[in-house]
Each structure stands twice: as C-alpha cells, then as structure tokens.
Amino acid sequence: MKKYRKVLRDIWKAPEGKVSLFILVLFVFLAVTADWISPYDPYDITQRGFPLEAPSKEYPLGTDGFGVDILSQIIHGSRVSLTIGFVTGIGIAFMGGFIGVMAGTYGGLADLFSMRAVDFIMVLPGLPIMILLMTTLGSSFWVMVMIFVLFGWASVARVTRAIVLSERKRGYVEAARCAGAKKSHILLRHLLPATYSILFVTAAFAAGGSILAEAGLAFLGFGDPRLVSWGKMLNYARTYNAMVLGAWWWIIFPGIAVFLTSFSIMMLGVALEKTFNPRLRERDR
Amino acid sequence: MTLSYLVKRILIMILTVFLAVTLSFILIRSLPGDPAERYYGDPRLPEEIKEEIKAVFGLDKPLITQYFIFIGNAFRGDLGVSYTYRRNVVGVILERLPWTLMLTVVPTVLSMFVALWIGTFIAFNRGKKFDRFMRFFAFGLNSVPTFWLALLLVMGTGFYLNIFPLQGMFDPLESGMARVISILHHAALPWITLFIVGMPSFAIQVRNIALNILGEDFIITAKAKGLREQEIRRKHVLRNALGPLFSLLTLRIAGLVGGAVLIETIFSWKGMGLLVLEASKNSDYPLLQATVLMTIVLVILANFLADVLQAVFDPRVIYT
C-alpha cells in the first residue's frame, strides 16, 4: 500500500500529473453526478428549448438544432467517453499483458503464434476494418469495446513479452529457479510484477486513444444509437449543417470535451511513465 | 539485401493477405440471410431464374467450394459484384483510389521535408525551448480529434473567411486548366489539415532517429575532425536517417489511407474512405469487403516496401 501511495505522490509532483488529475477528476465528477448537476435532461424530449440558441444565461453553451441544451449533452456524454476509456484500457492491459507474459514465459509454439498474430493485427488499417465489423455486428457500446480491445492488445503484448524475456535472464529469477521454485511461482511472483508499471502506462495511452476512436466512429454514425455521446453530437452537427447555420457552439464545445479528456489521460500516462522509469527523465531533458 | 530475405518477406506477405481474405470471407458469410437474395431484388422471381443467378455466382455449390473459388478469384483480382453499382467492385474501387492517394501522398511528402528540417534542427538543439515546445505540441496534437480540427478549419477559413470551398472535389462547371486549378483549390484545405496533424509528430520521430545517430562513433570522429555542424547535419545525420525515414514515410501513407474515412467525410472527397462508408450505409457487403481488403493489401504492400527500402539504405539491418 505504501508503494502505491508513493507512486501517487510522484504523479502529483510532476506538473503533467497535477493538470491531468485535475481535469480527469472534474470529468469523473460530471459523469457520476450527471443526473443531478446537468441543467436539463438530454434524454427527456419535453425539456427542449428553441433550436440553435446561442450561449446565454439559460443555456450556457447554447442549444443544438433540436433545442437540446449542449452543456447537458456534454455532461451526460462524459459517461460514454469515460466508460469506454476505462473499460478498454483495462481490457487491453489484461489481454495484452496475459498474452505477452504467457508468450515470454513459455515460449515455443504459443510464443510463435501469438507474435505472428501481433504482427498481423499491427499492420491492419484500423478504421476501415472497424467500420466493416460494426456494419456486420451492429453498433452497440459493447461491440465497440470488443473491437477496441481486439485491435489494442497486440502492441501491449509485444512490449510485455520483451520485458519478460529480459527479466527472465536477471539474476534473481535465475536464483529462484536454482532454489527450486516452480515455473508458475516464478511467473506469478517475479515476472508478472515486473510488467505492472508498463501495463499501467499502456492502459492509460490505450484509454486516451479509444476515447478518440469512439468519437471518430460516433461521428461517422456508428455510435450506440441509445446514448448521447460527444462524437454523436458532432455527427448531428454535421448532418444538420450546424456550420452553415452559424451554430459554432454546436461544433466547438463537444470537440473541446473530447480533447480535454483524451489529453488528460495521455498526460497521466506520461506522468506514470516518468515515475516508473526515472531514466526517461534524464534522456528527454 | 539477400535473396532469401526477399523471398521470405514475400511469402509472409502472401500469407498475410491470404489470412485477411479468409477472415473476411468467414465474417461476411456468417451474416444472416441468403447472399443470392440480394441480387434478385424481387422474391417473386421464378425458381429457375433464381437458380440461374445462384449458378452464375457459384452460390449453389457447398460453402467450402465457394471459399476456394473466392480465394482463387481474389488473387486474380475479382472480388465480386457490388449490389449498388451493379458491376465489378474492383473497377469501382480503382476509380476512387487515385483521389485518396492524391489526398494523402501530397501532404505526407511535404511534411516529410519540413519534418526533416525541423527534426534535425531540434535534435541538435535538444532540451532547448523550441525542442520542448515542439515535443509538447506534437504530444498535444495526438489528443486532438483530426476530424474536429478539420471541421474547425473548414468553419474558420471556408465559412467565415470564405477562402476555401466548404466541400467537394472540383467545380463541375469548370473544364480544362480551370478544372485542375479548381481541384487544387478544393484539395488545399484537406492538405493543410493533414499537414498540421502529421508534421509535428513526424518531426519528433526524425528528432529521435537523429539523436540515435548523434550518439554513434562516426559523429564523434566527424566532430574531432573539426567539421562544422551544418556539414555533420547534411553529410552524416541526414544520410544515415534515410533508411528509417523511408520506412516511416510508407507507414504513414498507409495509415493515412486507412484513416482517410474521416477526412473524406468532412470534405465530401469521393475516395476510398467515403466508399467504405457508402458501402456500409447501403449494406453493400461485396463492395465493403473488397474496399477493406484493398486497403489491407495496400498497407501490407507499403510495409513490405518499407522493410525492403530500409534494408537497401542501411546495409547493417539484420535479416531475420
């Protein structure tokens, strides 16, 4: 427990860490309390104002083409983005970590097959294949999560495998083996913990990336039809000609929300990287 | 560059394409519904005509036979008939391909030259203000949704300032030289967008390559000989950076072709990306499948080219 508190303190000390934690906590707060703090309920069709109202006291960020308050949509949309970031980040770290550690520890055919799969997935052009999959499997929240994890695990697996391979040659692992430790013991007590730091960092980057990818897919019309999300707001803004109608607030604010969440999570990744790997600080100074 | 290396790479490439074709066949065939029905249109057609249509497309044979026919056709460049265009999908795609390449290649090559210049400059001035700024800027851009940036640029320069057209590829009323100018005018904003998004991270990659080279012994020798910084930059750093640089370039173009969907949507640019979207909206599965497969093949080819070029430019690359 003490170790984790130290990591948290180190993150807080780095300037990136402070900014990113502040923004993240703000958005998490918005997502959790959305039902109480958002001025209107974007899912309730009786709570509509006039369409395309510019930002005012009543509608701080204006209304969209249907008269729905933009601020309320952004508050409720944070749920979709944060959940997708959180779930895919964890999913990618688990799947990539598991396959990478297995390939690195056991080697042989498992290693060969998983690394060929990694090579295959990493050359694939993501977006067109995601569209193909979402067209055939249907667009829902969980299909999207599944696709992101399916595309994201490969690079994580490659990195963890490399770490396990180098760690295996270290003296303490050799010593454990000489002392008669079982392979499973070495795996669980020595090799797996060595990969934790990189898994946290990659999970953060994967989460930031998947928030952007969700926004892009929702913008193209592949978002979950039942949920309000930032990408979908931008999709509607484009479909209903927000630009030509002069409704700049309908375009600008959802994009800022996407940027801020993704940016803060990625910065958190950088801060984590620096606390786990102090050598990096020297190299990049 | 040894022959066995080349042969091995080509074999892996063919295997990858084969795997992609197989997976897409399984995916499309696991969809509910009879694929032949899509071509009849009308269910009241007489049975014999239905049978004939099935026979023409080979849909009366067992699935495993169909699979081998599909593979054979795919490697001969026949990927089926589009439901919406009613003709060979490869023809439809080849009409769109040049537009996508035009959209992506120009800003990528341009950003390569600028990135080469900026990247080596900040590598020599590592840790200084400009280096830090560029790195932070490139990192921040990673989190900016490209399509949103494009929307903002269209809104600012197209709608409010009226410098660029809002969308489309050319003015259909113009012809001859005027049409070429019109195309360039319409392409300018997507090019600018892709340049802004791509250049900074490219420059950082060049910087990192250059930093690795700067750590090598021959640079120390060059400095000891008393060469000026500019000469070291031109003669030693740039020349050694060419190999990795070419592989970056091809990979970037491949990535952009894949990611073109968003940019093409915003600018209504009728390339491969918009074709993917169109096919998806119309449930035109053969077209969708073929476009995605062609994109995959393009990316795999680019990868292959990158590896070979790297080996050509840098004889130290180990062939494995």
PDB file of C-alpha atoms in Angstrom, chain B residues 141-288:
ATOM      1  CA  LEU B 141      -1.956  17.096 -31.189  1.00  0.00           C
ATOM      2  CA  ASN B 142      -2.234  13.353 -30.527  1.00  0.00           C
ATOM      3  CA  SER B 143      -5.317  14.085 -28.468  1.00  0.00           C
ATOM      4  CA  VAL B 144      -6.983  16.455 -30.915  1.00  0.00           C
ATOM      5  CA  PRO B 145      -9.626  14.591 -32.940  1.00  0.00           C
ATOM      6  CA  THR B 146      -8.471  15.072 -36.545  1.00  0.00           C
ATOM      7  CA  PHE B 147     -12.000  15.335 -37.886  1.00  0.00           C
ATOM      8  CA  TRP B 148     -12.834  18.037 -35.368  1.00  0.00           C
ATOM      9  CA  LEU B 149      -9.751  20.044 -36.309  1.00  0.00           C
ATOM     10  CA  ALA B 150     -10.800  19.715 -39.944  1.00  0.00           C
ATOM     11  CA  LEU B 151     -14.292  20.944 -39.052  1.00  0.00           C
ATOM     12  CA  LEU B 152     -12.842  23.961 -37.258  1.00  0.00           C
ATOM     13  CA  LEU B 153     -10.579  24.769 -40.214  1.00  0.00           C
ATOM     14  CA  VAL B 154     -13.476  24.497 -42.644  1.00  0.00           C
ATOM     15  CA  MET B 155     -15.591  26.686 -40.407  1.00  0.00           C
ATOM     16  CA  GLY B 156     -12.862  29.297 -39.968  1.00  0.00           C
ATOM     17  CA  THR B 157     -11.316  29.541 -43.424  1.00  0.00           C
ATOM     18  CA  GLY B 158     -14.184  28.204 -45.522  1.00  0.00           C
ATOM     19  CA  PHE B 159     -17.321  29.546 -43.930  1.00  0.00           C
ATOM     20  CA  TYR B 160     -16.286  32.722 -42.120  1.00  0.00           C
ATOM     21  CA  LEU B 161     -13.297  33.896 -44.202  1.00  0.00           C
ATOM     22  CA  ASN B 162     -14.511  32.389 -47.480  1.00  0.00           C
ATOM     23  CA  ILE B 163     -11.020  31.460 -48.709  1.00  0.00           C
ATOM     24  CA  PHE B 164     -11.623  27.783 -49.432  1.00  0.00           C
ATOM     25  CA  PRO B 165     -14.681  25.892 -50.667  1.00  0.00           C
ATOM     26  CA  LEU B 166     -16.624  24.071 -47.942  1.00  0.00           C
ATOM     27  CA  GLN B 167     -16.526  20.651 -49.576  1.00  0.00           C
ATOM     28  CA  GLY B 168     -16.359  18.689 -52.825  1.00  0.00           C
ATOM     29  CA  MET B 169     -13.517  17.891 -55.197  1.00  0.00           C
ATOM     30  CA  PHE B 170     -13.952  20.422 -58.013  1.00  0.00           C
ATOM     31  CA  ASP B 171     -16.372  22.827 -59.596  1.00  0.00           C
ATOM     32  CA  PRO B 172     -18.249  20.776 -62.242  1.00  0.00           C
ATOM     33  CA  LEU B 173     -18.755  23.856 -64.405  1.00  0.00           C
ATOM     34  CA  GLU B 174     -15.041  24.312 -64.992  1.00  0.00           C
ATOM     35  CA  SER B 175     -13.097  22.335 -67.569  1.00  0.00           C
ATOM     36  CA  GLY B 176      -9.512  22.005 -68.815  1.00  0.00           C
ATOM     37  CA  MET B 177      -6.910  24.050 -66.961  1.00  0.00           C
ATOM     38  CA  ALA B 178      -9.565  25.769 -64.871  1.00  0.00           C
ATOM     39  CA  ARG B 179     -10.674  22.380 -63.575  1.00  0.00           C
ATOM     40  CA  VAL B 180      -7.143  21.500 -62.478  1.00  0.00           C
ATOM     41  CA  ILE B 181      -6.962  24.773 -60.570  1.00  0.00           C
ATOM     42  CA  SER B 182     -10.375  24.074 -59.104  1.00  0.00           C
ATOM     43  CA  ILE B 183      -9.231  20.646 -57.913  1.00  0.00           C
ATOM     44  CA  LEU B 184      -6.143  22.179 -56.287  1.00  0.00           C
ATOM     45  CA  HIS B 185      -8.307  24.822 -54.652  1.00  0.00           C
ATOM     46  CA  HIS B 186     -10.600  22.153 -53.228  1.00  0.00           C
ATOM     47  CA  ALA B 187      -7.712  19.940 -52.112  1.00  0.00           C
ATOM     48  CA  ALA B 188      -5.857  22.746 -50.332  1.00  0.00           C
ATOM     49  CA  LEU B 189      -7.769  22.624 -47.057  1.00  0.00           C
ATOM     50  CA  PRO B 190      -7.630  18.829 -46.586  1.00  0.00           C
ATOM     51  CA  TRP B 191      -3.921  19.023 -47.389  1.00  0.00           C
ATOM     52  CA  ILE B 192      -3.391  21.762 -44.824  1.00  0.00           C
ATOM     53  CA  THR B 193      -5.316  19.747 -42.226  1.00  0.00           C
ATOM     54  CA  LEU B 194      -3.282  16.597 -42.807  1.00  0.00           C
ATOM     55  CA  PHE B 195      -0.068  18.622 -42.788  1.00  0.00           C
ATOM     56  CA  ILE B 196      -0.877  20.263 -39.453  1.00  0.00           C
ATOM     57  CA  VAL B 197      -1.813  16.925 -37.919  1.00  0.00           C
ATOM     58  CA  GLY B 198       1.065  14.923 -39.350  1.00  0.00           C
ATOM     59  CA  MET B 199       4.115  17.185 -39.447  1.00  0.00           C
ATOM     60  CA  PRO B 200       4.898  17.726 -35.726  1.00  0.00           C
ATOM     61  CA  SER B 201       4.877  14.048 -34.770  1.00  0.00           C
ATOM     62  CA  PHE B 202       6.904  13.296 -37.892  1.00  0.00           C
ATOM     63  CA  ALA B 203       9.452  15.902 -36.795  1.00  0.00           C
ATOM     64  CA  ILE B 204       9.684  14.276 -33.362  1.00  0.00           C
ATOM     65  CA  GLN B 205      10.290  10.887 -34.956  1.00  0.00           C
ATOM     66  CA  VAL B 206      13.046  12.409 -37.094  1.00  0.00           C
ATOM     67  CA  ARG B 207      14.471  14.010 -33.956  1.00  0.00           C
ATOM     68  CA  ASN B 208      14.640  10.661 -32.190  1.00  0.00           C
ATOM     69  CA  ILE B 209      16.263   8.982 -35.190  1.00  0.00           C
ATOM     70  CA  ALA B 210      18.772  11.827 -35.393  1.00  0.00           C
ATOM     71  CA  LEU B 211      19.536  11.613 -31.666  1.00  0.00           C
ATOM     72  CA  ASN B 212      20.340   7.928 -32.053  1.00  0.00           C
ATOM     73  CA  ILE B 213      22.690   8.721 -34.929  1.00  0.00           C
ATOM     74  CA  LEU B 214      24.316  11.551 -32.973  1.00  0.00           C
ATOM     75  CA  GLY B 215      25.332   9.020 -30.336  1.00  0.00           C
ATOM     76  CA  GLU B 216      27.335   6.967 -32.851  1.00  0.00           C
ATOM     77  CA  ASP B 217      31.097   6.892 -33.057  1.00  0.00           C
ATOM     78  CA  PHE B 218      31.427   8.351 -36.531  1.00  0.00           C
ATOM     79  CA  ILE B 219      29.776  11.560 -35.355  1.00  0.00           C
ATOM     80  CA  ILE B 220      32.411  11.948 -32.654  1.00  0.00           C
ATOM     81  CA  THR B 221      35.063  11.351 -35.307  1.00  0.00           C
ATOM     82  CA  ALA B 222      33.471  13.958 -37.542  1.00  0.00           C
ATOM     83  CA  LYS B 223      33.415  16.453 -34.696  1.00  0.00           C
ATOM     84  CA  ALA B 224      37.020  15.644 -33.846  1.00  0.00           C
ATOM     85  CA  LYS B 225      37.965  16.291 -37.466  1.00  0.00           C
ATOM     86  CA  GLY B 226      36.529  19.755 -36.954  1.00  0.00           C
ATOM     87  CA  LEU B 227      33.558  19.533 -39.319  1.00  0.00           C
ATOM     88  CA  ARG B 228      31.043  22.281 -38.929  1.00  0.00           C
ATOM     89  CA  GLU B 229      27.595  21.466 -37.527  1.00  0.00           C
ATOM     90  CA  GLN B 230      25.892  22.049 -40.852  1.00  0.00           C
ATOM     91  CA  GLU B 231      28.197  19.633 -42.586  1.00  0.00           C
ATOM     92  CA  ILE B 232      27.615  16.979 -39.938  1.00  0.00           C
ATOM     93  CA  ARG B 233      23.892  17.504 -40.325  1.00  0.00           C
ATOM     94  CA  ARG B 234      23.960  17.162 -44.074  1.00  0.00           C
ATOM     95  CA  LYS B 235      26.631  14.555 -44.647  1.00  0.00           C
ATOM     96  CA  HIS B 236      26.299  12.256 -41.661  1.00  0.00           C
ATOM     97  CA  VAL B 237      22.947  12.636 -39.953  1.00  0.00           C
ATOM     98  CA  LEU B 238      20.669  13.050 -42.946  1.00  0.00           C
ATOM     99  CA  ARG B 239      22.273  10.306 -44.967  1.00  0.00           C
ATOM    100  CA  ASN B 240      22.048   7.814 -42.131  1.00  0.00           C
ATOM    101  CA  ALA B 241      18.477   8.814 -41.342  1.00  0.00           C
ATOM    102  CA  LEU B 242      17.257   7.953 -44.852  1.00  0.00           C
ATOM    103  CA  GLY B 243      16.630   4.264 -44.172  1.00  0.00           C
ATOM    104  CA  PRO B 244      14.384   4.591 -41.121  1.00  0.00           C
ATOM    105  CA  LEU B 245      12.849   7.687 -42.689  1.00  0.00           C
ATOM    106  CA  PHE B 246      11.614   5.837 -45.753  1.00  0.00           C
ATOM    107  CA  SER B 247      10.002   3.206 -43.604  1.00  0.00           C
ATOM    108  CA  LEU B 248       8.277   5.931 -41.578  1.00  0.00           C
ATOM    109  CA  LEU B 249       7.051   7.562 -44.756  1.00  0.00           C
ATOM    110  CA  THR B 250       5.486   4.464 -46.288  1.00  0.00           C
ATOM    111  CA  LEU B 251       3.880   3.519 -42.986  1.00  0.00           C
ATOM    112  CA  ARG B 252       2.425   6.989 -42.652  1.00  0.00           C
ATOM    113  CA  ILE B 253       0.884   6.925 -46.106  1.00  0.00           C
ATOM    114  CA  ALA B 254      -0.558   3.507 -45.337  1.00  0.00           C
ATOM    115  CA  GLY B 255      -2.002   4.770 -42.068  1.00  0.00           C
ATOM    116  CA  LEU B 256      -3.493   7.788 -43.765  1.00  0.00           C
ATOM    117  CA  VAL B 257      -5.166   5.684 -46.458  1.00  0.00           C
ATOM    118  CA  GLY B 258      -6.775   3.709 -43.640  1.00  0.00           C
ATOM    119  CA  GLY B 259      -7.723   6.822 -41.723  1.00  0.00           C
ATOM    120  CA  ALA B 260      -8.941   8.703 -44.786  1.00  0.00           C
ATOM    121  CA  VAL B 261     -12.571   7.892 -43.936  1.00  0.00           C
ATOM    122  CA  LEU B 262     -12.917  10.805 -41.527  1.00  0.00           C
ATOM    123  CA  ILE B 263     -11.179  13.443 -43.636  1.00  0.00           C
ATOM    124  CA  GLU B 264     -13.005  12.370 -46.782  1.00  0.00           C
ATOM    125  CA  THR B 265     -16.336  12.514 -44.960  1.00  0.00           C
ATOM    126  CA  ILE B 266     -15.762  16.078 -43.860  1.00  0.00           C
ATOM    127  CA  PHE B 267     -14.666  17.322 -47.260  1.00  0.00           C
ATOM    128  CA  SER B 268     -17.072  15.087 -49.236  1.00  0.00           C
ATOM    129  CA  TRP B 269     -13.998  13.801 -51.033  1.00  0.00           C
ATOM    130  CA  LYS B 270     -15.045  10.783 -53.071  1.00  0.00           C
ATOM    131  CA  GLY B 271     -12.126   8.488 -52.322  1.00  0.00           C
ATOM    132  CA  MET B 272     -11.771   5.015 -50.851  1.00  0.00           C
ATOM    133  CA  GLY B 273     -12.676   6.144 -47.353  1.00  0.00           C
ATOM    134  CA  LEU B 274     -16.023   7.567 -48.359  1.00  0.00           C
ATOM    135  CA  LEU B 275     -16.600   4.412 -50.398  1.00  0.00           C
ATOM    136  CA  VAL B 276     -16.244   2.304 -47.233  1.00  0.00           C
ATOM    137  CA  LEU B 277     -18.829   4.459 -45.509  1.00  0.00           C
ATOM    138  CA  GLU B 278     -21.156   4.457 -48.502  1.00  0.00           C
ATOM    139  CA  ALA B 279     -20.982   0.668 -48.798  1.00  0.00           C
ATOM    140  CA  SER B 280     -21.669   0.317 -45.082  1.00  0.00           C
ATOM    141  CA  LYS B 281     -24.742   2.589 -45.217  1.00  0.00           C
ATOM    142  CA  ASN B 282     -26.135   0.678 -48.238  1.00  0.00           C
ATOM    143  CA  SER B 283     -25.329  -2.762 -46.739  1.00  0.00           C
ATOM    144  CA  ASP B 284     -23.349  -3.368 -49.934  1.00  0.00           C
ATOM    145  CA  TYR B 285     -21.297  -6.223 -48.474  1.00  0.00           C
ATOM    146  CA  PRO B 286     -19.200  -7.191 -51.525  1.00  0.00           C
ATOM    147  CA  LEU B 287     -18.161  -3.576 -52.017  1.00  0.00           C
ATOM    148  CA  LEU B 288     -17.466  -3.059 -48.311  1.00  0.00           C
TER     149      LEU B 288
END
